[in-house]
Tab-separated table of C-alpha atoms and ligand atoms in Angstrom:
chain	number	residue	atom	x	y	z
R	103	UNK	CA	198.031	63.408	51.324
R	104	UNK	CA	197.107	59.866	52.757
R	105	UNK	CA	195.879	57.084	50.374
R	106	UNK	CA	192.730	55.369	51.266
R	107	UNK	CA	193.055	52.064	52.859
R	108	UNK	CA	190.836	49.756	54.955
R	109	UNK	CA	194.018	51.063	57.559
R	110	UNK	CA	193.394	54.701	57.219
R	111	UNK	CA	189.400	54.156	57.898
R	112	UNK	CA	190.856	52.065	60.793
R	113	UNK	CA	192.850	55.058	62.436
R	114	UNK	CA	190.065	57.763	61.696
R	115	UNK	CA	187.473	55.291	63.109
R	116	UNK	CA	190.082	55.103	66.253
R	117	UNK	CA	190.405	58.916	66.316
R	118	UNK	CA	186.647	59.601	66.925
R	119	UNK	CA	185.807	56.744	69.199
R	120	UNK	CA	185.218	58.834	72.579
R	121	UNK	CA	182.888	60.744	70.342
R	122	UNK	CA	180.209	58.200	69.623
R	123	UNK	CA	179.096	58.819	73.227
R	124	UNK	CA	178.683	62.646	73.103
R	125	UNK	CA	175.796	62.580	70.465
R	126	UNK	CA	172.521	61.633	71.706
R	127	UNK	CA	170.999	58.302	69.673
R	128	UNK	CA	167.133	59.374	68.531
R	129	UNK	CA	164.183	58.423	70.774
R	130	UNK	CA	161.365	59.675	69.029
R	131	UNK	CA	160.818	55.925	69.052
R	132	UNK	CA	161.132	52.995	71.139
R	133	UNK	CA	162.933	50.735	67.832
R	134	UNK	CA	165.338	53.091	67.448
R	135	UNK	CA	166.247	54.397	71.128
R	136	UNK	CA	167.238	50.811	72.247
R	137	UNK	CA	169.957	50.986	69.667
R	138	UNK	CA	173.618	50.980	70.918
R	139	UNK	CA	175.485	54.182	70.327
R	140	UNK	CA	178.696	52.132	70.713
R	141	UNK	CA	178.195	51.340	66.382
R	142	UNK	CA	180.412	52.234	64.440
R	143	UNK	CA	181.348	52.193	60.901
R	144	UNK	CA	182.660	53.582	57.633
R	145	UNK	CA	182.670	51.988	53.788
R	146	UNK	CA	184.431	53.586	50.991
R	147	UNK	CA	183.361	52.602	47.127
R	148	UNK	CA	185.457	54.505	45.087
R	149	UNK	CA	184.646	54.514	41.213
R	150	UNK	CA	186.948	51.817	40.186
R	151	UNK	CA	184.615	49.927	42.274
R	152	UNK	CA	187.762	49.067	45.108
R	153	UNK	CA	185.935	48.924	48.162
R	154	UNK	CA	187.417	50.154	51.749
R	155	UNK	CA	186.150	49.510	55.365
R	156	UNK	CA	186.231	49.510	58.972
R	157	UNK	CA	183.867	48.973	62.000
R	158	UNK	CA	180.968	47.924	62.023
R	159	UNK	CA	180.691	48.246	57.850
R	160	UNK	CA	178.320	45.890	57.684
R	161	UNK	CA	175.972	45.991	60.503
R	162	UNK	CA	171.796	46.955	59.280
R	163	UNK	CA	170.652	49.999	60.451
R	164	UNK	CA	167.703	52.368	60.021
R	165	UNK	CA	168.765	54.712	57.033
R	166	UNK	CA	165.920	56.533	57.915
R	167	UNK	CA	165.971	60.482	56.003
R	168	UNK	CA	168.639	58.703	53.645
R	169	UNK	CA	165.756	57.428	52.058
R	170	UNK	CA	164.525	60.582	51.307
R	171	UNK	CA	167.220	60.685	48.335
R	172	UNK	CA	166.101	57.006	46.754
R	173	UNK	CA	162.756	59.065	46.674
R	174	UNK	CA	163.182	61.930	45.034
R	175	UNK	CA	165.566	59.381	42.563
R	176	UNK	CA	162.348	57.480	41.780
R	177	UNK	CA	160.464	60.938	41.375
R	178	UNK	CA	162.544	62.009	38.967
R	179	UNK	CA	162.658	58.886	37.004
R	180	UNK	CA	158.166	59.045	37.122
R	181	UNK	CA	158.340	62.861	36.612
R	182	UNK	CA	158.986	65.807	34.424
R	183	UNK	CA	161.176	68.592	36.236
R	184	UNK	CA	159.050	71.313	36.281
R	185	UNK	CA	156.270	68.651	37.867
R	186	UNK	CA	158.328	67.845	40.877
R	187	UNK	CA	160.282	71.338	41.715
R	188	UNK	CA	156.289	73.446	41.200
R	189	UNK	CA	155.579	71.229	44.666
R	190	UNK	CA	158.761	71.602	46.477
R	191	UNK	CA	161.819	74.137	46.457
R	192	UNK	CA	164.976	73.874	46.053
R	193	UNK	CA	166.433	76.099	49.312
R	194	UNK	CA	167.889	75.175	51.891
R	195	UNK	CA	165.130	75.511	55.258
R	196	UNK	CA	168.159	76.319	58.257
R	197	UNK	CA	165.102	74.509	60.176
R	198	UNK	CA	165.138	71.530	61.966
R	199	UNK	CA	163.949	68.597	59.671
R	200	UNK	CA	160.398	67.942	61.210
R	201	UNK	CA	159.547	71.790	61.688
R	202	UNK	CA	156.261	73.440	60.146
R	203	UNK	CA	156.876	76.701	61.139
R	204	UNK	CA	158.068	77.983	56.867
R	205	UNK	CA	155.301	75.293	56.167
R	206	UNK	CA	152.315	77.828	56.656
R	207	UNK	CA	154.155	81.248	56.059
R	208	UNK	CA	154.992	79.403	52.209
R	209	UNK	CA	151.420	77.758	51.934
R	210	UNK	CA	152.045	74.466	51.701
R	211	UNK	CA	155.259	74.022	49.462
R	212	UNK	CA	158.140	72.646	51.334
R	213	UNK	CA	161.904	73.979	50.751
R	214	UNK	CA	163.306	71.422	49.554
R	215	UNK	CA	162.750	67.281	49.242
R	216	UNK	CA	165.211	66.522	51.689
R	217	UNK	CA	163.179	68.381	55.093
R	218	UNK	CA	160.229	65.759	55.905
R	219	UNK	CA	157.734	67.871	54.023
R	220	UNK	CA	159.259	67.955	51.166
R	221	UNK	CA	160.057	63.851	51.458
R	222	UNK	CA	156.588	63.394	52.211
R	223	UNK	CA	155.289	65.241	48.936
R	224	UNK	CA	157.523	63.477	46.811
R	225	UNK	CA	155.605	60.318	48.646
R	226	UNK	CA	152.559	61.506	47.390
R	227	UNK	CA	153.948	62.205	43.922
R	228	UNK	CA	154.930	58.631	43.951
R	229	UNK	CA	151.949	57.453	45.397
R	230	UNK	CA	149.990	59.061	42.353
R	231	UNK	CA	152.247	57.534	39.374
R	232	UNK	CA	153.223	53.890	40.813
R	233	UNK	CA	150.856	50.997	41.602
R	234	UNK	CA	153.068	49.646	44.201
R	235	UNK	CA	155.254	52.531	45.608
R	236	UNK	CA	156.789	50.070	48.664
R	237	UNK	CA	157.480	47.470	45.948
R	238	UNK	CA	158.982	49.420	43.924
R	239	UNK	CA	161.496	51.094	45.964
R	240	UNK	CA	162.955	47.161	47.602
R	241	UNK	CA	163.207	46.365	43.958
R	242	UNK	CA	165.311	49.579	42.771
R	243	UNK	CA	167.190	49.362	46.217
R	244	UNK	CA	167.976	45.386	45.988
R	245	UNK	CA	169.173	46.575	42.216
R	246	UNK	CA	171.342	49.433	43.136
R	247	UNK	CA	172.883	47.135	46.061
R	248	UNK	CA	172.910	44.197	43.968
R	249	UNK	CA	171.952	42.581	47.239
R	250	UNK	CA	168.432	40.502	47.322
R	251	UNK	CA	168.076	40.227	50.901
R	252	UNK	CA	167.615	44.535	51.777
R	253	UNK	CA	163.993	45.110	53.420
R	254	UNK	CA	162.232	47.157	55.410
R	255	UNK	CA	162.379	46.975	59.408
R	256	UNK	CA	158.623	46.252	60.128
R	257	UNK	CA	158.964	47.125	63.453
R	258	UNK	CA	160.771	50.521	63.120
R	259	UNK	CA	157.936	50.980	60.092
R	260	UNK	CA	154.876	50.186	63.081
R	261	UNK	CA	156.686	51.893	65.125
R	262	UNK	CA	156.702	55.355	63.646
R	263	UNK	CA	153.450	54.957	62.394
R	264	UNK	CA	152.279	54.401	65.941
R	265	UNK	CA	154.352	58.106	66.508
R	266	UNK	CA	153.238	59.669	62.935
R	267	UNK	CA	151.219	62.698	65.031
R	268	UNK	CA	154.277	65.368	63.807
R	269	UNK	CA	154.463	64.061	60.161
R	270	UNK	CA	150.610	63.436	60.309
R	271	UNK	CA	150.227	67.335	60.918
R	272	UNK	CA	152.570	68.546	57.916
R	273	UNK	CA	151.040	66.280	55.360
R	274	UNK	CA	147.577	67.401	56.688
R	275	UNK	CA	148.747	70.950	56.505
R	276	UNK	CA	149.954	70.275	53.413
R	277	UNK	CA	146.591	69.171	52.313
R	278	UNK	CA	144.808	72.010	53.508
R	279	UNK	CA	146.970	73.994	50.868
R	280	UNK	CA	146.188	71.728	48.078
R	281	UNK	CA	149.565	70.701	48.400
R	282	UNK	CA	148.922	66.739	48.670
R	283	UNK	CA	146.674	64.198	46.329
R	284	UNK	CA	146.310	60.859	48.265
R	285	UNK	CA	145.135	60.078	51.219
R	286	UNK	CA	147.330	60.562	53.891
R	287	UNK	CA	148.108	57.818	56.325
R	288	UNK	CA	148.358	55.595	53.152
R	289	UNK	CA	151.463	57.882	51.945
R	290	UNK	CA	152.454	58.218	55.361
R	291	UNK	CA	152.508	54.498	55.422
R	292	UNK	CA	154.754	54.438	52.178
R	293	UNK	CA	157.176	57.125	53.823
R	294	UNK	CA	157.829	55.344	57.162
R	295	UNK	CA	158.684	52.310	55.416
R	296	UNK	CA	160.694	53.905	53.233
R	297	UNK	CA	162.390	55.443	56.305
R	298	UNK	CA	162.864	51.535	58.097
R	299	UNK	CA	165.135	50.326	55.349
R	300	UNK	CA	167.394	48.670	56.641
R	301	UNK	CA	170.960	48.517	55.150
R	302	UNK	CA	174.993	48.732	55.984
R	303	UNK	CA	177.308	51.116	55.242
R	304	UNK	CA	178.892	48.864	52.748
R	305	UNK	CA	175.483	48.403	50.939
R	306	UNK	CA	174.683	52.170	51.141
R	307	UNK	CA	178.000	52.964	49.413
R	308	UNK	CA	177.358	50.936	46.463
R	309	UNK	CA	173.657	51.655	46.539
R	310	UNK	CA	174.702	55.332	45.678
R	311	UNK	CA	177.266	55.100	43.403
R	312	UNK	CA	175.172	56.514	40.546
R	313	UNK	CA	175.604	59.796	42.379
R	314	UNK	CA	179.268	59.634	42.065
R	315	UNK	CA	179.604	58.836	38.349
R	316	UNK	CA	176.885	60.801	36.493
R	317	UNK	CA	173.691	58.348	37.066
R	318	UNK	CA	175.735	54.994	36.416
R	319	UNK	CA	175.762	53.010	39.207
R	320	UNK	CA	179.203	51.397	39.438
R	321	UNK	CA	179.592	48.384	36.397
R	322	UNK	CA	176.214	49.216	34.475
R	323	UNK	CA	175.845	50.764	31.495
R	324	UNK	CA	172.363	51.718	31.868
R	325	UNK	CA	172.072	54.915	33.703
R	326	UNK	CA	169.341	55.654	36.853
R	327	UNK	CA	169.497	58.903	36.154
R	328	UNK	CA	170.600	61.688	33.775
R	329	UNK	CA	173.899	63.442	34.002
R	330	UNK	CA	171.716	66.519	34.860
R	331	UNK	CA	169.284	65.507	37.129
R	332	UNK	CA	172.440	63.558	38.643
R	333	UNK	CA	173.787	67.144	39.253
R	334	UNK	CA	171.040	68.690	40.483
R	335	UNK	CA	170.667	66.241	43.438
R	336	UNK	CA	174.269	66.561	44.461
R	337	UNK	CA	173.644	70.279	44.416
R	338	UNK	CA	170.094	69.809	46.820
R	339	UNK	CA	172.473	67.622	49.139
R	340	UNK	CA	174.962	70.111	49.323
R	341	UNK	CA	172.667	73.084	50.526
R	342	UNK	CA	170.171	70.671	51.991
R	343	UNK	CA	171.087	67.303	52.766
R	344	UNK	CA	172.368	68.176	56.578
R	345	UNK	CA	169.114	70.745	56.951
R	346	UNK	CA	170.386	73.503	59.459
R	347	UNK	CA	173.978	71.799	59.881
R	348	UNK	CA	174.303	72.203	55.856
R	349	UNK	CA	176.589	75.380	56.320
R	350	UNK	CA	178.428	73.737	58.843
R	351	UNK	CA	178.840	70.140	57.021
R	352	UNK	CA	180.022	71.972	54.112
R	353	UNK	CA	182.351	73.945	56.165
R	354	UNK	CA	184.038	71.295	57.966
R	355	UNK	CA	183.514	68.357	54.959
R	356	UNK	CA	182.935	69.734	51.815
R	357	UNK	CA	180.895	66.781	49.833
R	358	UNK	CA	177.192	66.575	49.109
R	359	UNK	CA	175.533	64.224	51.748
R	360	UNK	CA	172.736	62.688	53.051
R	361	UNK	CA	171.906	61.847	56.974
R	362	UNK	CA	169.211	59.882	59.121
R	363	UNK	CA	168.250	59.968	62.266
R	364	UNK	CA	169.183	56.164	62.412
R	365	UNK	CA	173.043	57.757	62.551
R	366	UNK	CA	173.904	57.460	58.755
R	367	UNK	CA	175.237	59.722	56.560
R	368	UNK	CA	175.964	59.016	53.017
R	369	UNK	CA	178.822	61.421	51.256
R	370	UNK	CA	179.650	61.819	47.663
R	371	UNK	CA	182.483	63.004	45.787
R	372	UNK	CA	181.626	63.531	42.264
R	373	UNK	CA	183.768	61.277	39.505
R	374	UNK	CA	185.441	59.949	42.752
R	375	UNK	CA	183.722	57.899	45.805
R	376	UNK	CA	180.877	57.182	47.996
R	377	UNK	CA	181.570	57.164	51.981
R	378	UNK	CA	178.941	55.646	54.012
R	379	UNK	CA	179.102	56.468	57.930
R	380	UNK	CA	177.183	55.134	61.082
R	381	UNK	CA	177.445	56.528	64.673
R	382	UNK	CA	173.746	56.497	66.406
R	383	UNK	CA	174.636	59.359	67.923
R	384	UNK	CA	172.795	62.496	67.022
R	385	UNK	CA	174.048	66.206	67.204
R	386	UNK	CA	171.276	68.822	67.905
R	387	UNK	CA	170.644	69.366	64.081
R	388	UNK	CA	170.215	65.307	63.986
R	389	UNK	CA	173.035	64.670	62.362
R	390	UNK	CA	175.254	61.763	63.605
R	391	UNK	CA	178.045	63.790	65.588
R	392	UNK	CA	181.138	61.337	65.511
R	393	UNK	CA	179.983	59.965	61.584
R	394	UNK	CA	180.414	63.940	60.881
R	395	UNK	CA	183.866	64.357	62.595
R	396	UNK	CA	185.230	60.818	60.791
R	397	UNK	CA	183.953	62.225	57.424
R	398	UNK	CA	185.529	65.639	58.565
R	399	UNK	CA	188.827	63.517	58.914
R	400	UNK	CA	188.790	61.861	55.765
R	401	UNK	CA	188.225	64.913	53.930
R	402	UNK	CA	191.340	66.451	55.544
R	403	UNK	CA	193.123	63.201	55.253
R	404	UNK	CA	192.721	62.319	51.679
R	405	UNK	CA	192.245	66.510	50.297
R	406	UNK	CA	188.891	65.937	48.864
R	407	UNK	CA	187.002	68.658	49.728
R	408	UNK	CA	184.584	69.431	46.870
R	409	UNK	CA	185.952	73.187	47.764
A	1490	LIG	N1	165.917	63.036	59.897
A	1490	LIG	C1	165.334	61.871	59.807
A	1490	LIG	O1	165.955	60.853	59.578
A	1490	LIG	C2	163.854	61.883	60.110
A	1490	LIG	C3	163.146	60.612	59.751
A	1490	LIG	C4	162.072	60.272	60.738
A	1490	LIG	N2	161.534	58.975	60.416
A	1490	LIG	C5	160.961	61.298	60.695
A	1490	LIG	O2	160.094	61.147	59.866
A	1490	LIG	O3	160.943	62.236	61.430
């Protein structure tokens, strides 16, 4: 077995170079399509708090769906279980992220929180409990990241909201079921912004360390979240986190994680590490295709496989 090193990131990094431009960077809008696909980059917190990296570690991009975990973190912390999993399930969808097809056949209650419906009820859940949901989330992201300076991308936020028809319609549909309280470009507003944070892979590899080490985020003693509910969200990313690549991801990698359309993926091993990745380029389930096969490596490389 290797041992991790800022090297080791190096080679892997090297090893799926010519892949960055086989993916396909997102270009649902214009913010995000002028982004190179030539990024790169990989961070590696492990629970000692040693820190590994290589590429372009820390380089801002769009977390996009990553978001979607911060969330349903906040949700939980505002919510009683049975409160938030009545609204959403906990299956995996094997449909692509933005699909409504399941939507009306299961009146109104997403899969899971990690497909956009589901993201977008927890929104509304959030909307209904704090006064300043978009506040909120810099201040428990700046916290996590121990880095004042994280913010939203108001361009990429305009910029989706200016190409919200899609996410417009499942929230609506959503509605229709009884499925959504607030009104719904105001949540829609709160979810693309949460979508346009913009952060490094260094910063999203601290930011979820309380995923790694039972709610703690690395050096606090006061817990985000409860060993349990810690659990149960590295169980949703395992069988939903990649949404129809899941089976695959957890074939070829073996950790609960977390993409965005933006190109990042977020991996956890339990009691162990974060791994942050960045490649803009998408596969067809919009996952980023050369961030998979460099977290595929790794996994190989250092044996840590969940399985
Ligand atoms: N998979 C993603 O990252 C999707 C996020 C994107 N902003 C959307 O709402 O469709």
């Amino acid at each position: 077995m290797a041992e991790l090193s800022n090297a080791l990131l190096g080679e892997i990094l090297h090893q799926v170079r010519p892949l960055t431009r086989q993916g396909k960077v997102a270009d649902y809008i214009p913010a995000l399509a002028q982004v190179s696909p030539d990024y790169l980059g990989i961070a590696v917190l492990t629970r000692n708090g040693e820190l590994f990296q290589a590429g372009d570690a820390q380089v801002r991009f769009s977390i996009q769906s990553i978001s979607k975990v911060l969330s349903l973190t906040l949700a939980q912390t505002r919510y009683q279980e049975q409160e938030i999993w009545q609204r959403v399930g906990k299956e995996p969808s094997g449909q692509p992220f933005n699909s409504l097809v399941q939507l009306e056949m299961e009146r109104g209650k997403p899969r899971n929180p990690f497909i956009n419906a589901g993201a977008l009820v927890i929104c509304d859940m959030l909307e209904t409990r704090l006064t300043a949901p978009r506040q909120r989330m810099l201040e428990v992201v700046r916290q996590l990241c121990d880095e004042p300076t994280i913010n939203y991308d108001r361009h990429v936020a305009r910029s989706e909201f200016e190409h919200s028809a899609r996410n417009a319609a499942i929230a609506w549909l959503m509605k229709s079921f009884g499925n959504f309280d607030n009104d719904v470009p105001g949540v829609l507003q709160t979810y693309f912004h949460y979508c346009s944070l913009a952060m490094s892979c260094q910063e999203l590899a601290r930011c979820f360390s309380y995923l790694a080490n039972q709610g703690y985020p690395l050096g606090s003693t006061a817990p985000v979240l409860t060993v349990r509910q810690t659990r149960q969200i590295n169980a949703l990313l395992i069988t939903s986190g990649m949404y129809d690549g899941a089976g695959e991801f957890a074939w070829r990698v073996g950790m609960p994680a977390k993409s965005g359309v933006g190109g990042g993926i977020i991996a956890i091993i339990p009691g162990e590490m974060t791994i942050a990745v960045w490649s803009p380029g998408l596969d067809a389930s919009g996952n980023s295709l050369a961030g998979t096969a460099a977290l595929e490596l790794l996994s190989e490389r250092l044996g840590c496989s969940i399985f």
